[in-house]
């Protein structure tokens, strides 16, 4: 049987009728030898434009209706691409989420895929057609249209690939792969040939916006090999794959940075059981995601607690924390929104000691003060002053990626 391929084209790749025609050429060439499923995003800027229309009519439009509006962007692209394919003699059929059927929960605006019935797509393929699927959308139990969260067509593509057991899943985008770090910050950044699902999950969650994080979770769960590559040329991109045994040989795979961070310190809180729950319970209840947490052991029966939140949530978090300060008799609350987080990720950290020490040395050589540190099995994150973030990324890249390249540390 001919290989089965899922391709996903992002917004810039289908941003104009000319671009859609170019995508059709590309798909047509592949369709000569492969069975093709193509998942599309809305044309660039379209989802923002649509959501703005809804908000122009109401400050808080009904999420169900917002999804009906937003999902129309992908509907248009899917049909336009099918038309462009037919024009090139390639039979194609568009599918909306509910036609596929991509079943989700009812969390409008951030729905999760629960199951996919690949039956109708398979039938179209058997009849020799290219199946063009509108990304980003699904349908809930009640038959309402749902959307999967911004960037959600990546997840549509990986989930469809898993459901139909595709031989490969290509994400075609406006960058040519996943880089060791942001090339705009560090010219020495280089494209990775491959990266494990776990490393990609860490990097995606740290603001390397190449793939929607849920798509990587899906890929990991179902063992989907994802090829991230450019839609503007034919060169190989980066393979996001299940872990392979040699991957631990490389100490550091990537360095991410995130300026969307703010720090809150509560000083002089009584040091007793239940304190952390008292602080972080209400913050979690307000849906604010706390990242790095630091607590000192105090000497006089009190302690200081510092933690980071997304910058946009600082004001909301401070209102909650101020209440906690009054209730607990804490001394004062300080905040700082000029911080940034730099994270160093690599499977090799699991089995090699000394990576953290090299990180701290590299920062020390540049005179960069570390305010907070957190670690996981394959990641070290440091919180530093925002104004040193570019310098830190370059220094760490030079010390750990360029010099450590292919290194087998002793
Ligand atoms: N069109 C949607 C968005 O802009 C989904 C996607 O592009 O993946 O977020
Ligand atoms: Mg996108």
XYZ file of C-alpha atoms and ligand atoms in Angstrom:
420
model
C 0.000 0.000 0.000
C 1.176 3.549 -0.665
C 2.495 5.341 2.411
C 0.010 7.421 4.392
C 1.162 10.953 5.182
C -0.386 13.722 7.258
C 0.787 17.236 6.463
C -0.209 20.316 8.406
C 0.157 23.822 6.980
C 0.174 26.781 9.366
C -1.354 30.215 8.881
C 1.545 31.915 7.055
C 1.876 28.924 4.731
C -1.731 29.434 3.589
C -1.769 33.203 4.132
C -2.918 34.194 0.615
C -4.472 32.564 -2.432
C -0.986 32.498 -3.980
C 0.332 30.620 -0.982
C -2.615 28.214 -1.067
C -1.865 27.553 -4.735
C 1.770 26.865 -3.839
C 0.668 24.441 -1.117
C -1.601 22.720 -3.631
C 1.393 22.221 -5.957
C 3.355 20.714 -3.133
C 0.561 18.410 -2.023
C -0.172 17.400 -5.623
C 3.430 16.269 -6.113
C 3.253 14.086 -3.022
C -0.218 12.762 -3.807
C 1.163 11.077 -6.915
C 2.945 8.549 -4.706
C 1.337 8.808 -1.255
C -2.077 8.824 0.351
C -2.360 12.349 1.710
C -4.275 13.937 4.573
C -3.707 17.685 4.794
C -4.641 19.601 7.946
C -4.867 23.375 7.562
C -4.871 26.444 9.786
C -6.795 29.611 9.092
C -5.092 32.129 6.791
C -2.536 34.206 8.713
C -4.151 36.755 11.014
C -7.638 35.416 10.338
C -8.336 33.894 13.762
C -7.372 37.163 15.470
C -9.579 39.099 13.075
C -12.567 36.822 13.694
C -12.245 36.896 17.470
C -11.990 40.677 17.337
C -15.305 40.854 15.501
C -16.953 38.914 18.312
C -15.401 41.175 20.922
C -16.477 44.278 19.073
C -20.064 43.252 19.768
C -19.650 42.157 23.368
C -16.883 42.467 25.951
C -17.511 38.861 26.968
C -19.015 36.978 24.050
C -20.468 33.533 24.730
C -17.579 31.041 24.354
C -19.784 28.666 22.383
C -20.532 31.335 19.784
C -16.886 32.462 19.743
C -15.922 28.952 18.707
C -18.438 29.010 15.854
C -16.900 32.282 14.681
C -13.258 31.239 15.136
C -13.664 27.824 13.514
C -14.842 29.445 10.286
C -11.251 30.479 9.471
C -10.131 26.888 9.019
C -13.316 26.034 7.157
C -12.435 28.573 4.468
C -8.845 27.363 4.052
C -9.839 23.691 3.856
C -12.298 24.345 1.033
C -9.952 26.727 -0.820
C -7.159 24.164 -0.767
C -9.536 21.460 -2.009
C -10.545 23.739 -4.882
C -6.887 24.457 -5.712
C -6.083 20.736 -5.706
C -9.013 19.854 -7.952
C -7.843 22.586 -10.337
C -4.563 20.647 -10.615
C -6.345 17.417 -11.397
C -6.019 16.057 -7.858
C -9.391 15.029 -6.423
C -9.763 16.377 -2.906
C -12.456 16.693 -0.278
C -12.638 19.055 2.668
C -13.686 17.900 6.139
C -14.763 19.997 9.092
C -14.089 18.715 12.593
C -17.570 17.288 13.045
C -17.486 15.646 9.632
C -14.295 13.742 10.390
C -15.437 13.304 13.413
C -13.073 14.822 15.921
C -14.822 14.496 19.287
C -13.794 16.805 22.119
C -14.954 17.812 25.567
C -17.036 20.987 25.903
C -14.328 23.359 27.134
C -14.941 26.017 24.485
C -11.776 27.806 23.385
C -9.522 25.134 24.856
C -11.270 21.846 24.156
C -9.418 18.549 24.424
C -9.697 15.857 21.797
C -11.269 12.708 23.215
C -11.474 10.498 20.163
C -11.244 10.587 16.406
C -13.220 8.450 14.027
C -11.026 8.148 10.947
C -13.678 6.247 8.959
C -14.819 9.000 6.588
C -11.271 10.171 5.911
C -10.221 6.613 5.150
C -13.084 6.248 2.730
C -12.053 9.412 0.871
C -8.481 8.111 0.681
C -9.676 4.736 -0.617
C -11.567 6.579 -3.327
C -8.288 8.193 -4.367
C -8.928 11.627 -2.876
C -6.772 13.882 -0.769
C -8.537 14.545 2.548
C -8.253 18.192 3.565
C -9.123 18.617 7.246
C -9.934 21.898 8.971
C -7.564 22.079 11.937
C -8.223 23.653 15.336
C -11.823 22.417 15.578
C -13.876 19.554 16.875
C -17.367 18.805 18.073
C -18.646 18.007 21.555
C -21.248 15.513 22.738
C -24.060 17.988 22.170
C -22.948 18.612 18.602
C -21.544 22.079 19.345
C -18.443 23.224 17.477
C -15.389 23.522 19.731
C -11.870 24.876 19.198
C -8.653 23.464 20.636
C -6.851 26.598 21.806
C -4.546 28.899 19.852
C -2.141 26.992 17.660
C -4.460 23.995 17.936
C -4.167 22.741 14.365
C -0.817 21.203 15.293
C -2.741 19.059 17.729
C -5.403 18.264 15.125
C -2.676 17.024 12.789
C -0.874 14.838 15.319
C -4.150 13.422 16.640
C -5.364 12.583 13.138
C -1.978 10.987 12.361
C -2.309 8.850 15.494
C -5.916 7.906 14.719
C -5.265 6.760 11.151
C -1.836 5.316 12.029
C -0.101 7.500 9.453
C 3.457 6.673 8.449
C 4.532 10.235 9.136
C 3.234 13.571 10.311
C 4.772 16.705 8.840
C 4.209 20.123 10.347
C 4.938 22.682 7.638
C 5.551 26.114 8.980
C 7.388 29.401 8.459
C 10.546 28.254 10.267
C 12.715 25.437 8.975
C 12.856 23.405 12.159
C 13.568 23.472 15.868
C 16.720 25.356 16.820
C 19.151 24.905 19.693
C 18.069 28.372 20.782
C 16.387 31.476 19.359
C 18.472 32.448 16.278
C 17.404 36.075 16.680
C 19.168 36.132 20.034
C 22.089 33.886 19.204
C 23.388 33.734 15.615
C 25.236 30.509 16.453
C 21.954 28.681 17.000
C 21.665 25.697 14.742
C 18.842 23.539 13.516
C 18.439 20.236 15.344
C 18.161 17.095 13.252
C 16.081 15.427 15.927
C 14.832 16.002 19.426
C 12.966 13.714 21.811
C 9.336 14.278 22.726
C 10.325 15.002 26.322
C 12.874 17.648 25.389
C 10.406 19.248 22.994
C 7.769 19.310 25.720
C 10.141 21.229 27.979
C 11.146 23.634 25.221
C 7.562 24.122 24.014
C 6.371 24.924 27.502
C 9.197 27.427 27.795
C 8.071 29.550 24.948
C 9.626 28.062 21.813
C 6.398 28.464 19.938
C 7.142 26.057 17.105
C 4.554 23.476 18.156
C 1.477 23.698 20.341
C 2.417 21.871 23.528
C -0.612 19.594 23.433
C 0.441 18.303 20.033
C 3.718 17.150 21.568
C 1.864 15.485 24.450
C -0.227 13.641 21.880
C 2.818 12.688 19.835
C 4.490 11.327 22.938
C 1.449 9.382 24.096
C 0.905 7.719 20.711
C 4.537 7.516 19.592
C 3.964 9.762 16.555
C 7.134 10.884 14.772
C 6.659 14.531 13.858
C 8.711 16.254 11.170
C 8.780 20.040 11.637
C 9.899 21.688 8.396
C 9.530 24.756 6.229
C 6.644 25.117 3.793
C 8.798 27.497 1.742
C 11.527 25.003 0.742
C 12.182 21.268 0.575
C 15.002 20.905 3.071
C 14.820 18.483 5.973
C 13.611 20.049 9.174
C 13.685 18.633 12.688
C 12.280 15.246 13.690
C 10.490 15.154 17.036
C 10.671 11.503 17.980
C 10.454 8.976 20.824
C 13.637 8.823 22.847
C 16.538 6.937 21.251
C 19.392 5.412 23.203
C 22.142 7.700 21.877
C 20.270 10.873 22.732
C 21.691 10.981 26.238
C 25.165 11.453 24.781
C 24.417 15.087 24.067
C 24.413 17.089 27.270
C 22.361 20.083 26.263
C 19.888 20.019 23.380
C 18.343 23.435 23.638
C 18.147 26.693 25.552
C 14.863 28.566 25.871
C 14.139 31.950 27.357
C 10.946 33.506 28.571
C 10.457 37.144 29.473
C 6.808 36.695 30.291
C 7.635 36.301 33.959
C 7.174 38.269 37.157
C 8.293 37.525 40.681
C 6.482 37.933 43.979
C 8.118 37.709 47.403
C 6.194 37.438 50.664
C 8.512 38.365 53.502
C 8.239 37.290 57.096
C 5.449 34.730 56.836
C 5.024 32.538 59.935
C 6.937 29.315 59.276
C 4.376 26.613 60.034
C 2.612 23.674 58.373
C -0.079 24.628 55.902
C 1.588 27.846 54.872
C 2.316 26.831 51.272
C -1.223 25.532 50.894
C -2.566 28.814 52.280
C -0.585 30.786 49.687
C -0.813 28.648 46.581
C -4.354 27.310 47.023
C -6.109 30.607 46.238
C -3.651 31.421 43.447
C -4.341 28.094 41.765
C -8.071 28.628 42.280
C -7.707 31.865 40.297
C -6.170 29.830 37.463
C -2.805 31.547 37.772
C 0.073 29.288 36.891
C 2.908 29.458 39.384
C 6.248 28.363 38.022
C 9.436 28.568 40.093
C 8.992 28.563 43.881
C 11.640 29.320 46.456
C 11.309 29.155 50.219
C 13.988 29.980 52.747
C 14.283 28.557 56.218
C 13.957 31.497 58.528
C 15.597 31.896 61.901
C 13.001 33.751 63.918
C 10.059 31.475 63.162
C 9.268 33.287 59.930
C 10.270 32.667 56.357
C 10.324 34.337 52.928
C 8.514 32.764 49.983
C 9.286 33.822 46.411
C 7.586 32.572 43.272
C 7.042 33.481 39.634
C 3.837 33.986 37.669
C 3.125 35.050 34.062
C 3.620 38.820 33.796
C 0.039 39.441 32.693
C -1.234 37.811 35.883
C 0.952 39.793 38.266
C -1.739 42.277 39.277
C -4.303 39.539 39.923
C -1.765 37.479 41.883
C -0.775 40.493 43.981
C -4.374 41.139 44.978
C -4.643 37.572 46.280
C -1.261 37.669 47.979
C -2.087 40.898 49.743
C -5.075 39.259 51.348
C -2.890 36.344 52.414
C -0.378 38.784 53.923
C -3.098 40.342 56.067
C -4.477 36.954 57.144
C -1.121 35.434 58.047
C 0.478 38.521 59.526
C 3.330 38.415 57.011
C 5.586 41.480 56.983
C 5.532 42.661 53.394
C 5.025 41.770 49.747
C 7.539 42.694 47.047
C 7.211 42.221 43.306
C 9.418 42.556 40.257
C 8.303 42.300 36.645
C 11.726 42.819 35.085
C 12.857 39.228 35.341
C 13.276 36.470 32.796
C 13.693 32.731 32.904
C 16.363 30.891 30.962
C 16.053 27.112 30.732
C 18.634 24.619 29.623
C 17.201 21.317 28.406
C 18.840 18.013 27.556
C 18.291 14.300 28.092
C 22.020 14.006 28.813
C 21.534 15.794 32.127
C 19.839 12.709 33.461
C 23.002 10.659 33.395
C 25.792 13.224 33.577
C 26.689 15.182 36.662
C 28.145 18.652 36.443
C 25.849 20.299 33.913
C 24.359 22.584 36.539
C 27.834 23.605 37.676
C 28.804 24.488 34.092
C 25.655 26.582 33.781
C 26.409 28.543 36.920
C 30.039 29.059 35.869
C 29.034 30.365 32.459
C 26.699 32.896 34.070
C 29.257 33.850 36.704
C 31.858 34.595 34.013
C 29.450 37.190 32.586
C 28.704 38.593 36.043
C 25.035 37.605 35.796
C 23.335 37.142 39.143
C 21.011 34.162 39.534
C 17.884 35.025 41.512
C 16.200 31.634 41.530
C 16.992 28.123 40.341
C 14.758 25.170 39.624
C 15.578 21.805 38.158
C 13.885 18.756 36.744
C 15.401 15.556 35.457
C 16.237 17.021 32.068
C 16.122 20.774 32.715
C 17.741 23.542 34.722
C 15.958 26.904 34.852
C 17.418 30.099 36.229
C 15.599 33.338 36.897
C 17.704 36.407 36.155
C 17.325 40.121 35.527
C 15.540 40.572 32.214
C 18.200 42.898 30.865
C 20.797 40.110 30.801
C 18.680 37.491 29.088
C 20.278 37.763 25.617
C 23.758 37.749 27.102
C 22.895 34.727 29.239
C 21.499 32.768 26.300
C 24.596 33.475 24.192
C 26.995 32.593 26.997
C 25.183 29.371 27.831
C 24.921 28.409 24.175
C 28.660 28.948 23.692
C 29.585 26.987 26.808
C 27.117 24.124 26.613
C 25.907 23.699 23.054
C 28.751 24.911 20.833
C 31.560 23.608 22.989
C 29.650 20.613 24.269
C 28.686 19.603 20.728
C 28.504 15.816 20.464
C 30.605 15.747 23.591
C 30.923 12.559 25.570
C 31.717 14.011 28.961
C 33.966 12.028 31.248
N -5.971 29.373 13.527
C -5.741 28.984 14.893
C -4.864 30.013 15.574
O -4.506 31.007 14.980
C -5.184 27.628 15.017
C -3.814 27.417 14.395
O -3.344 28.243 13.631
O -3.197 26.388 14.681
O -4.548 29.868 16.716
Mg -0.406 28.438 14.116
